[in-house]
mmCIF file of C-alpha atoms in Angstrom:
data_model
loop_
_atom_site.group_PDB
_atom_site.id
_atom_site.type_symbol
_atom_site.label_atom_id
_atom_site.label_comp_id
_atom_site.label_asym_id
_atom_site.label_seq_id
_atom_site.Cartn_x
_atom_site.Cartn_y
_atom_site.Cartn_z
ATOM 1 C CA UNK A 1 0.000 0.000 0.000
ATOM 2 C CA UNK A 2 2.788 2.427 0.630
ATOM 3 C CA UNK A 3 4.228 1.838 -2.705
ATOM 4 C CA UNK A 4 0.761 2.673 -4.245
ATOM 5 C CA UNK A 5 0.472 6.075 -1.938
ATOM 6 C CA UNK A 6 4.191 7.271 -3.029
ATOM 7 C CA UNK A 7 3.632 6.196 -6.952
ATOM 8 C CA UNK A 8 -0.027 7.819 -7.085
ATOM 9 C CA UNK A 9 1.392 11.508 -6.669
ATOM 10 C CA UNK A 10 4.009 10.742 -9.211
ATOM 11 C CA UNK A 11 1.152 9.433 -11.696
ATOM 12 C CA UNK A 12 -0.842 12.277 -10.994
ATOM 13 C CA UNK A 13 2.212 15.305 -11.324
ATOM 14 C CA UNK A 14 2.743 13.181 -14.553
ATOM 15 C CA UNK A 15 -0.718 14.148 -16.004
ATOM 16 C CA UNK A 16 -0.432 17.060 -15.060
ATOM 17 C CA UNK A 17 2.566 17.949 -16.513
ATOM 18 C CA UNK A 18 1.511 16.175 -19.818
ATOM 19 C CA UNK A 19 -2.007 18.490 -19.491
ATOM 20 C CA UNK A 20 0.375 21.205 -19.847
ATOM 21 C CA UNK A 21 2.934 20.883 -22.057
ATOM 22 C CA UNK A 22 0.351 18.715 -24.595
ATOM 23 C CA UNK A 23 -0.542 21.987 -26.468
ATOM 24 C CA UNK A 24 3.134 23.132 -26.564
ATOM 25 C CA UNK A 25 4.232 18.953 -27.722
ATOM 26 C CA UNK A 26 1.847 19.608 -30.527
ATOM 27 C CA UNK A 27 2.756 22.531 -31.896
ATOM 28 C CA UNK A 28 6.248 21.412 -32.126
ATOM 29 C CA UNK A 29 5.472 18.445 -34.098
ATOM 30 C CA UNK A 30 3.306 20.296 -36.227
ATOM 31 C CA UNK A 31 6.427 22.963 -36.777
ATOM 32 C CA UNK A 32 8.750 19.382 -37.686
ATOM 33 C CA UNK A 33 6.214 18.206 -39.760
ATOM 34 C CA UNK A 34 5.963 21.325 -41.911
ATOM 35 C CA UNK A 35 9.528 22.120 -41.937
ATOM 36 C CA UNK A 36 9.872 18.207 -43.517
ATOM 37 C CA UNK A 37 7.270 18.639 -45.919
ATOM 38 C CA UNK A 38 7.910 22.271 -47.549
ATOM 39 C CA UNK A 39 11.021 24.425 -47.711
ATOM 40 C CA UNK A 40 9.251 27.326 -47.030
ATOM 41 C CA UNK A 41 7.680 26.841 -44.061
ATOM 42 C CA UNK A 42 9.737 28.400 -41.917
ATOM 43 C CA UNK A 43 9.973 31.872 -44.350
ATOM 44 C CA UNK A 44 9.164 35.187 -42.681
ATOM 45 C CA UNK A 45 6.950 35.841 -45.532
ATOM 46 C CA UNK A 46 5.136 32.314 -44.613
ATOM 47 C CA UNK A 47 5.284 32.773 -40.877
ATOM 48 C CA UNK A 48 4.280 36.592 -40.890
ATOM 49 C CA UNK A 49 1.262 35.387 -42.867
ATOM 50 C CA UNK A 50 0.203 32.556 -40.705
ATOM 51 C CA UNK A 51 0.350 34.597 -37.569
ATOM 52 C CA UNK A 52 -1.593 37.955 -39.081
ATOM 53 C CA UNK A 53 -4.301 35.685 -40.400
ATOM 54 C CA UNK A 54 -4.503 34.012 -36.964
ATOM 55 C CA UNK A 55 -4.666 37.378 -35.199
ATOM 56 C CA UNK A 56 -8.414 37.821 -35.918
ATOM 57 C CA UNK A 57 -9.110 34.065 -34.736
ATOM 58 C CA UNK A 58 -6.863 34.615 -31.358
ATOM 59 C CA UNK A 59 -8.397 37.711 -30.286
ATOM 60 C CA UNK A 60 -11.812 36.319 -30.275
ATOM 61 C CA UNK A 61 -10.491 33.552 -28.637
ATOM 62 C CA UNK A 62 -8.975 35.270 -25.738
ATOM 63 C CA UNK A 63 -12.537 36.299 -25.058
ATOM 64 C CA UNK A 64 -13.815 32.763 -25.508
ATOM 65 C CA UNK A 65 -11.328 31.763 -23.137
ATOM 66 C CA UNK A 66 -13.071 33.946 -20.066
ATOM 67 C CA UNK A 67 -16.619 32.997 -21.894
ATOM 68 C CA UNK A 68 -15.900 29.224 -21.103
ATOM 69 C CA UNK A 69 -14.361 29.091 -18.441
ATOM 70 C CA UNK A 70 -17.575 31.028 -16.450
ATOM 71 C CA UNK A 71 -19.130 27.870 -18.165
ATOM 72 C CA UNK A 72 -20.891 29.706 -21.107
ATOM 73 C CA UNK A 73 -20.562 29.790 -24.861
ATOM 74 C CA UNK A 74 -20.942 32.422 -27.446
ATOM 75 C CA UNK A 75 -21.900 30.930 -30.844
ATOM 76 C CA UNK A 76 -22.453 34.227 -32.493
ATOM 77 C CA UNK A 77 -18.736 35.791 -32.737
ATOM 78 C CA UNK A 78 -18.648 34.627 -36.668
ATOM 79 C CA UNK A 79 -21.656 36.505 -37.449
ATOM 80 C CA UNK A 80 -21.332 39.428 -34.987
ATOM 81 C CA UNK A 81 -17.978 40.150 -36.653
ATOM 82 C CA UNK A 82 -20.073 40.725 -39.534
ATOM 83 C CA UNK A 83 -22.655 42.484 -39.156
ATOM 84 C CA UNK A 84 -19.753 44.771 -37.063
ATOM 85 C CA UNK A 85 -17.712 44.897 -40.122
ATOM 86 C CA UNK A 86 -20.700 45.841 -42.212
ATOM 87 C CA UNK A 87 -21.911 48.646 -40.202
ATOM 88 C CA UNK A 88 -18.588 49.948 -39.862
ATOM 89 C CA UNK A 89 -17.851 50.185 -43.301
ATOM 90 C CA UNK A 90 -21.150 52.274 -43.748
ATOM 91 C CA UNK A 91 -20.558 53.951 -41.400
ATOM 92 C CA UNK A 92 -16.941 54.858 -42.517
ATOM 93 C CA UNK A 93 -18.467 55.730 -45.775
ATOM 94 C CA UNK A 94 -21.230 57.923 -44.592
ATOM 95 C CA UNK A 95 -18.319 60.163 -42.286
ATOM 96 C CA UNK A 96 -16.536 60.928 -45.430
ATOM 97 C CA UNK A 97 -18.282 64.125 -46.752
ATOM 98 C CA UNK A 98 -17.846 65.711 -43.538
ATOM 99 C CA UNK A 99 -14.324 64.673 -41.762
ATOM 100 C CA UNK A 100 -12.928 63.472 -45.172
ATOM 101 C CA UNK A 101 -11.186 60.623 -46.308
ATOM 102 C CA UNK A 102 -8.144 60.476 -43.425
ATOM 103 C CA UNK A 103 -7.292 59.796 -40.601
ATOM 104 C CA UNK A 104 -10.460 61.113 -39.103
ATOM 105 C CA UNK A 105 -13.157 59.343 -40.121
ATOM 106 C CA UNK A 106 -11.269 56.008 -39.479
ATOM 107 C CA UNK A 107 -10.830 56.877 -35.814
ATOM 108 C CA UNK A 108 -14.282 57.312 -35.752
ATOM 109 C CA UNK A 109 -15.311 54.106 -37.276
ATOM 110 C CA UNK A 110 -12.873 52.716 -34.958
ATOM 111 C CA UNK A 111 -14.362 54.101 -31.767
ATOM 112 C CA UNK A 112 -18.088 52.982 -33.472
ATOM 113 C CA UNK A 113 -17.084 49.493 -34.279
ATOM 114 C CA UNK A 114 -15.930 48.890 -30.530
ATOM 115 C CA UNK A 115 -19.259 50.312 -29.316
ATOM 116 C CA UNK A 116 -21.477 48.298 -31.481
ATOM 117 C CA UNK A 117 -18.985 45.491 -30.335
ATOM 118 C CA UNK A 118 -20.088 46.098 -26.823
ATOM 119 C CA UNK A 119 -23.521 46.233 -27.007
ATOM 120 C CA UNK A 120 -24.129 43.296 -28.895
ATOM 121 C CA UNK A 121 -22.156 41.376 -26.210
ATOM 122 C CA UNK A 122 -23.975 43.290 -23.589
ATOM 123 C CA UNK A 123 -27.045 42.012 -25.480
ATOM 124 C CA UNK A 124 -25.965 38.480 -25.512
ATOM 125 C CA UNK A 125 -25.212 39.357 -21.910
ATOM 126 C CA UNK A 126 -28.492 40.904 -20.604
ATOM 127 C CA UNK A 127 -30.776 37.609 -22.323
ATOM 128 C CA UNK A 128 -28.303 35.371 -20.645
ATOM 129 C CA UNK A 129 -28.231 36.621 -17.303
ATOM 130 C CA UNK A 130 -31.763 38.564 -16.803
ATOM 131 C CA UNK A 131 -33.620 37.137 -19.439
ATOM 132 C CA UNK A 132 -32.502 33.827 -17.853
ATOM 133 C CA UNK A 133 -31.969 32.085 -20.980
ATOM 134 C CA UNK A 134 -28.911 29.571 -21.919
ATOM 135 C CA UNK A 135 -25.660 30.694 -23.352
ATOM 136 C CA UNK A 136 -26.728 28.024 -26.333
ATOM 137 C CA UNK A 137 -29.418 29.675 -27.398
ATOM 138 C CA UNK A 138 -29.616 32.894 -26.980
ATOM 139 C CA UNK A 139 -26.072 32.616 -29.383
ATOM 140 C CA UNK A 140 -27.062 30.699 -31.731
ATOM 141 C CA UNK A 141 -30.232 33.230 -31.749
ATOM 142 C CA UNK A 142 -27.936 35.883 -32.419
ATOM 143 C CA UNK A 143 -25.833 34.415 -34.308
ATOM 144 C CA UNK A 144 -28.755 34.156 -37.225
ATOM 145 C CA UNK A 145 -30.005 37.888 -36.144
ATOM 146 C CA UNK A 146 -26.430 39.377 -37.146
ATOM 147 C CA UNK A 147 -25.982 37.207 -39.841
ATOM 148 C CA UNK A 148 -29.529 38.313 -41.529
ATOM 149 C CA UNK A 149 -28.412 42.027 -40.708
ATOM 150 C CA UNK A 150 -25.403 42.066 -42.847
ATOM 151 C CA UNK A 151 -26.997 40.276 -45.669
ATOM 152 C CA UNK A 152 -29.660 42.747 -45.968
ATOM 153 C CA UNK A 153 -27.524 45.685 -45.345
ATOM 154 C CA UNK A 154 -25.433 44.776 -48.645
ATOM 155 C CA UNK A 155 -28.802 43.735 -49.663
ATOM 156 C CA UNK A 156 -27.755 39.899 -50.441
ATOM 157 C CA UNK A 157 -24.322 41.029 -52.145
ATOM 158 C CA UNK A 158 -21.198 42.760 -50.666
ATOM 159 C CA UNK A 159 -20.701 46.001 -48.565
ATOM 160 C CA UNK A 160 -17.437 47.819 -50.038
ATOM 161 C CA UNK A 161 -15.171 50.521 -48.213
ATOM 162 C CA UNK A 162 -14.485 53.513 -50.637
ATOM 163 C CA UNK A 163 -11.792 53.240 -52.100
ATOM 164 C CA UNK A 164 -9.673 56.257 -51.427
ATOM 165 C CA UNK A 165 -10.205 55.593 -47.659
ATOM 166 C CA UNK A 166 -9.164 51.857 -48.030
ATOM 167 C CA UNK A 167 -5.844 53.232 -49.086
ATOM 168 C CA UNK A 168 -5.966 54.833 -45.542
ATOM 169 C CA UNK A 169 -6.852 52.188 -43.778
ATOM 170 C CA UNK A 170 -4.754 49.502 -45.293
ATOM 171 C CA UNK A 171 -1.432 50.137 -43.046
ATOM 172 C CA UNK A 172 -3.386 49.031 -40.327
ATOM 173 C CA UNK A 173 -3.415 45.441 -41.266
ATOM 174 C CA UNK A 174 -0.795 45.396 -44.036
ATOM 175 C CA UNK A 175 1.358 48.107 -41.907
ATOM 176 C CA UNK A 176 3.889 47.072 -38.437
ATOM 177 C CA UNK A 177 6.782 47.787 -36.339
ATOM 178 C CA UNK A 178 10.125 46.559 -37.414
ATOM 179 C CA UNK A 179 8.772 44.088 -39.740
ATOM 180 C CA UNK A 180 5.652 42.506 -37.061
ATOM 181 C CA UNK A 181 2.535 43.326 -38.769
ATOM 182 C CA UNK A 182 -0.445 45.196 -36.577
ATOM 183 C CA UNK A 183 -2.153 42.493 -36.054
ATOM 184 C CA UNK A 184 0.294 40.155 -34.916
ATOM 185 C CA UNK A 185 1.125 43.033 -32.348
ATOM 186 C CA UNK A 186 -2.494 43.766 -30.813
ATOM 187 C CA UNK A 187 -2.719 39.944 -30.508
ATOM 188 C CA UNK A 188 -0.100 39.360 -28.420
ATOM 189 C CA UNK A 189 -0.823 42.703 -26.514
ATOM 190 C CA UNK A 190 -4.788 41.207 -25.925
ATOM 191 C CA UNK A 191 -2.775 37.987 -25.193
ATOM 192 C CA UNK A 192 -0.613 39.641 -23.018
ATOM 193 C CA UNK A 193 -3.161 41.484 -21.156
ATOM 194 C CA UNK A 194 -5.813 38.530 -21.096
ATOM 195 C CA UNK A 195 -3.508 36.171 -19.320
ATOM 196 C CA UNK A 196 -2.682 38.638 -16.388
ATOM 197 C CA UNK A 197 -6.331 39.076 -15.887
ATOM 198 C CA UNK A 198 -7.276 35.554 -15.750
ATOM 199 C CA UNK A 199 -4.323 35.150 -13.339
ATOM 200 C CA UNK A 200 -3.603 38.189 -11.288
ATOM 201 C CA UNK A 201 -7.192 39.552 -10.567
ATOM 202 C CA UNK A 202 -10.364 39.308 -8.373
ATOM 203 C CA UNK A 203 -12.312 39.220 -11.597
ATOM 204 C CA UNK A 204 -10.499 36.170 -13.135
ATOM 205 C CA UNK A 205 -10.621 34.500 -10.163
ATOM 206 C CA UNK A 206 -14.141 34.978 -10.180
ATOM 207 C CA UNK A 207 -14.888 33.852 -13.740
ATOM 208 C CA UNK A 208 -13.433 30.132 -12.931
ATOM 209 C CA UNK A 209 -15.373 30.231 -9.447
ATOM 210 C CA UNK A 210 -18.429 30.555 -11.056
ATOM 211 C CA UNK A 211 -17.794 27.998 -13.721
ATOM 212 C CA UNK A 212 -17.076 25.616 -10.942
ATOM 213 C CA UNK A 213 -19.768 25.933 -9.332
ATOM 214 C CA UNK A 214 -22.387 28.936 -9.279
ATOM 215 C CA UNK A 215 -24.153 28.394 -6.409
ATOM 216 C CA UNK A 216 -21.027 28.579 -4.346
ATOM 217 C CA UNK A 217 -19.520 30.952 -5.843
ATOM 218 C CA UNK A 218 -22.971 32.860 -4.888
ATOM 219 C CA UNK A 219 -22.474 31.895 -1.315
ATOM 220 C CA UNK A 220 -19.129 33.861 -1.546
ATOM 221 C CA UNK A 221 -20.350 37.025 -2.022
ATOM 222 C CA UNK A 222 -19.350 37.132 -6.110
ATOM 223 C CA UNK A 223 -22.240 39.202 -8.388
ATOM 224 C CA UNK A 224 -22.857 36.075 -10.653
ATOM 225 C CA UNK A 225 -24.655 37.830 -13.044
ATOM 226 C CA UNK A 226 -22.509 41.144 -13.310
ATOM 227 C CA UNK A 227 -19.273 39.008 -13.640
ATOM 228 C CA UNK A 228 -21.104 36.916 -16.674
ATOM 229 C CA UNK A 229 -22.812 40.094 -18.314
ATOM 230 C CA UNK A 230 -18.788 41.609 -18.259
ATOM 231 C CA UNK A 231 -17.801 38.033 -19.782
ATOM 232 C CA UNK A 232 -20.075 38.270 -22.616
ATOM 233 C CA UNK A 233 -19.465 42.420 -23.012
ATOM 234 C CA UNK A 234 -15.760 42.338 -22.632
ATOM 235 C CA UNK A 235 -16.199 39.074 -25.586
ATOM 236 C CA UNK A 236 -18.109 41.637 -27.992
ATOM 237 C CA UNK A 237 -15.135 44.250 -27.642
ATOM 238 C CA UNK A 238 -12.953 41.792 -28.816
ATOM 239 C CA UNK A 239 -14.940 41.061 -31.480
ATOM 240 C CA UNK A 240 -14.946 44.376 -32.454
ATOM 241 C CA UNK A 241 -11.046 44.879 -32.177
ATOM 242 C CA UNK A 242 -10.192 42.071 -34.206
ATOM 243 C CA UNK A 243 -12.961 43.307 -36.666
ATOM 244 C CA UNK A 244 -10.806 46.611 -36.655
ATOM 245 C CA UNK A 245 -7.751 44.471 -37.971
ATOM 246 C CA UNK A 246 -9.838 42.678 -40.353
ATOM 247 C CA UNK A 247 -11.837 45.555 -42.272
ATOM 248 C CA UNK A 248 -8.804 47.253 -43.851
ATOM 249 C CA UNK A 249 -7.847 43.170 -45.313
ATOM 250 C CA UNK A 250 -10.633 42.968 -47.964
ATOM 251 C CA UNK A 251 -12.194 46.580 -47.876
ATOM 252 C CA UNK A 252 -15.450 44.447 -47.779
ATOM 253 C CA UNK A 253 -18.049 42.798 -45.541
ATOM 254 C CA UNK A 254 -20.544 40.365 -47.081
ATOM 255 C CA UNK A 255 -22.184 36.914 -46.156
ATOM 256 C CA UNK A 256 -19.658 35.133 -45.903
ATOM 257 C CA UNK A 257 -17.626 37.506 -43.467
ATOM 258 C CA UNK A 258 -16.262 35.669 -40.127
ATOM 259 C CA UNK A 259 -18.117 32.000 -41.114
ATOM 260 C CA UNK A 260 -17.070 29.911 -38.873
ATOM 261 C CA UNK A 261 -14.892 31.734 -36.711
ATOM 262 C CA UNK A 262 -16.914 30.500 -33.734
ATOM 263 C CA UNK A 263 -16.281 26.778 -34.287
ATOM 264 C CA UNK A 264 -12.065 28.032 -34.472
ATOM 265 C CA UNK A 265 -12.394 30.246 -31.275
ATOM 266 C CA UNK A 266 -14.282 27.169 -29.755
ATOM 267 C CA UNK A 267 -11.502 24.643 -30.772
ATOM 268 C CA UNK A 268 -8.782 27.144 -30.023
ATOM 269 C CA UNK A 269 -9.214 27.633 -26.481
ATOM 270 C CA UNK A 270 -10.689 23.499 -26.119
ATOM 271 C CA UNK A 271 -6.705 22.677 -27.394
ATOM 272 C CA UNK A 272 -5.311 24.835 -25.361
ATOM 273 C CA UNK A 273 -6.613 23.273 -21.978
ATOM 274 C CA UNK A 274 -9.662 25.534 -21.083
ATOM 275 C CA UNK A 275 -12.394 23.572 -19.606
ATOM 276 C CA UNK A 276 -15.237 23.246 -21.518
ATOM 277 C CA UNK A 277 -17.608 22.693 -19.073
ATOM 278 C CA UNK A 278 -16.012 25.377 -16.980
ATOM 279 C CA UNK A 279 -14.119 26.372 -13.775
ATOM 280 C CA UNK A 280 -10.513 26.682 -15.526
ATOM 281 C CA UNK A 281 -8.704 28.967 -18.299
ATOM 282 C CA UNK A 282 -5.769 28.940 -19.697
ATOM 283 C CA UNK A 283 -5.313 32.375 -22.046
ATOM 284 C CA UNK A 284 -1.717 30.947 -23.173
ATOM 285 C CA UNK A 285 -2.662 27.821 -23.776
ATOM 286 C CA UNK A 286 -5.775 29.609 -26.129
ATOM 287 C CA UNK A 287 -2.893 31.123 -27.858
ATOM 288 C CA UNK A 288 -0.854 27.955 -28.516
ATOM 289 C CA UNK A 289 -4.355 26.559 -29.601
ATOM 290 C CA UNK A 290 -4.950 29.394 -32.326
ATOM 291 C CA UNK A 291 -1.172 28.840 -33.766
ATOM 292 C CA UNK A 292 -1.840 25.157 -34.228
ATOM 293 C CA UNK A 293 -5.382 25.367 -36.050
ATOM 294 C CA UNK A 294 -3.549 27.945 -38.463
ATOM 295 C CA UNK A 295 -0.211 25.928 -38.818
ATOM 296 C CA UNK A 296 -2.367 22.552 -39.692
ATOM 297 C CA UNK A 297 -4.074 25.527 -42.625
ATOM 298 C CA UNK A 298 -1.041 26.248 -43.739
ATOM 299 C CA UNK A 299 0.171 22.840 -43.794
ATOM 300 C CA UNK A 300 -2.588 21.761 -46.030
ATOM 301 C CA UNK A 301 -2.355 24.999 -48.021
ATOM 302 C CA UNK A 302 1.285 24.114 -48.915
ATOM 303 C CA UNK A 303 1.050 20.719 -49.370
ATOM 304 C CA UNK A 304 -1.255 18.028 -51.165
ATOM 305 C CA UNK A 305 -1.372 15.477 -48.245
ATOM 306 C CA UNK A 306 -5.439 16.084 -47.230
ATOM 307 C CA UNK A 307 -7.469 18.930 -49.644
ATOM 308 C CA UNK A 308 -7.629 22.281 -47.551
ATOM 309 C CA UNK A 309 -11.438 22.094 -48.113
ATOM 310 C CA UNK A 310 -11.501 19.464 -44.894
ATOM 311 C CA UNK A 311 -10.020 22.113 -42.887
ATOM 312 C CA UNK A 312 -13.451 22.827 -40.895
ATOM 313 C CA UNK A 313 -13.545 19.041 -40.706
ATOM 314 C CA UNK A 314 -10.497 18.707 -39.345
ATOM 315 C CA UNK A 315 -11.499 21.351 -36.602
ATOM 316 C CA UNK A 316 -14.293 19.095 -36.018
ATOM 317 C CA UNK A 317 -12.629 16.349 -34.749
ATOM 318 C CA UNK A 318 -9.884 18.362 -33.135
ATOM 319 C CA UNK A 319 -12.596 19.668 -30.769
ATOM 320 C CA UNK A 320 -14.164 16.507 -29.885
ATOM 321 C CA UNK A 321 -10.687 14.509 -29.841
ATOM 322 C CA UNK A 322 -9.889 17.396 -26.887
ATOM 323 C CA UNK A 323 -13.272 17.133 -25.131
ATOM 324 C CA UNK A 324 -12.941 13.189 -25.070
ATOM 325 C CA UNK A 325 -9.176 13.707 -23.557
ATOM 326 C CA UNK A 326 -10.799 16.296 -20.661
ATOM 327 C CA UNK A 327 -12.904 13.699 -19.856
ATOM 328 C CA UNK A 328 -10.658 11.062 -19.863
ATOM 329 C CA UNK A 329 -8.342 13.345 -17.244
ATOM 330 C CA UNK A 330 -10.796 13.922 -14.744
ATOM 331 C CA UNK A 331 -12.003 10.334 -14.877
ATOM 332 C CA UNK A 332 -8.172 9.437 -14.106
#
């Protein structure tokens, strides 16, 4: 029996260690096996493009990350980037007779875009927590209500940013710092930032009590609902930062905008050892997530082993591969 008591610990530190460093084992393999299969891989025009196209998927996530681990879900992100998008490019449009085509009007379409972000997370928020409705679906509600939106706004075709002003704009995805794109830079800054909330603050703390347990975390004195309704509002500013990054990309917003950026958010933060059920985030690990689902892109972009059209497929799986392995941890 005392050989059983002194090995169990060691079992247990074991699976603990290999909960944590899974994400990172993965993403080195994945880094082998592209450096083995193309040349290329490993370019700073190939790696600078990875990362800025993950940027927009890894902000969102960072708010997904605090969204599940409070034990909700936001299915909407996809289409609330764009109907965000959409408005914003009207709205850029509309500012131009009377600030101009500069600096300006951008600004301005800047500050809008985050303020439409937040309120349609506050919205998401408010059914959720006083209309007493699940995460589920009063997302996937929304979800279809901003997806309708931008589709009639560009009236079933394609919302475009003039095209003087796109000039503008364009630094701000295309445009960096000593070679690191924008984007790449506000992600890790969000990054940055999101981890030393979940870890160094009353409010992160109080996101993974409540998604361990509510009731308790009632009994402690923590405002359940104000904590979620921040969740869900501090989710829809992402949405509309990354949304920022995104608009000056394509000059455009249309139907297809953000599709299936949820189900990427969702499998990012799943692979990077956030709970799904709740009670534990990991904001790094989200980020370690988001570089793998855009590495195994790139892989099949640059090579012929599977056709990139499985990619959502692949995602698929990933994210009930990682729910299966959560399980299989706490039934260990």
């Amino acid at each position: 029996m005392a050989v059983e008591a002194k090995g169990q610990p060691t079992r247990r530190r074991f699976a603990v260690d290999l909960h944590v460093l899974g994400p990172l084992v993965a993403l080195v393999a994945l880094v082998i096996l592209g450096i083995s299969l193309n040349d290329q891989f490993l370019s700073s025009g190939n790696v600078t493009n990875v990362l800025a196209r993950s940027a927009f998927i890894g902000i969102i996530a960072v708010g997904a990350t605090f969204v599940i681990t409070i034990g909700g879900l936001d299915l909407s992100v996809g289409s609330m980037s764009a109907f965000l998008a959409g408005v914003t490019i009207i709205v850029l449009n509309a500012l131009i007779p009377n600030l101009g085509g500069g600096w300006a009007t951008i600004l301005v379409g800047m500050a809008a875009c985050l303020a439409m972000g937040l309120a349609a997370g506050c919205l998401n928020g408010v059914l959720i927590t006083k209309g007493r409705i699940e995460a589920f679906i009063v997302t996937l509600g929304t979800l279809g209500i901003f997806r309708s939106l931008v589709v009639w706004l560009a009236n079933g075709g394609t919302l475009s940013l003039d095209f003087n002003l796109r000039e503008v704009y364009r630094p701000v995805y295309y445009g960096g710092i000593a070679g690191v794109a924008w984007p790449i830079i506000v992600f890790a800054l969000v990054a940055i930032a999101g981890e030393i909330v979940m870890r160094r603050t009353a409010y992160g703390r109080h996101c993974a009590a409540i998604g361990s347990n509510e009731q308790v975390a009632r009994y402690s004195a923590i405002h359940v609902d104000r904590v979620r309704l921040a969740t869900y509002m501090l989710q829809g500013m992402l949405v509309g930062v990354a949304t920022i990054m995104y608009v000056p990309r394509l000059g455009s917003a249309s139907s297809t905008t953000g599709l299936l950026w949820e189900l990427e958010a969702i499998a990012a933060v799943i692979i990077g050892g956030t709970v799904l059920k709740g009670g534990f985030g990991r904001v790094w690990g989200t980020v370690i997530g988001v570089v793998i689902l855009s590495l195994i892109d790139n892989i099949l972009n640059l090579t012929d082993l599977v056709s990139p059209y499985l990619n959502g497929a692949i995602q698929g799986v990933i994210i009930i591969l990682a729910v299966v392995l959560q399980r299989g941890r706490k039934g260990a």
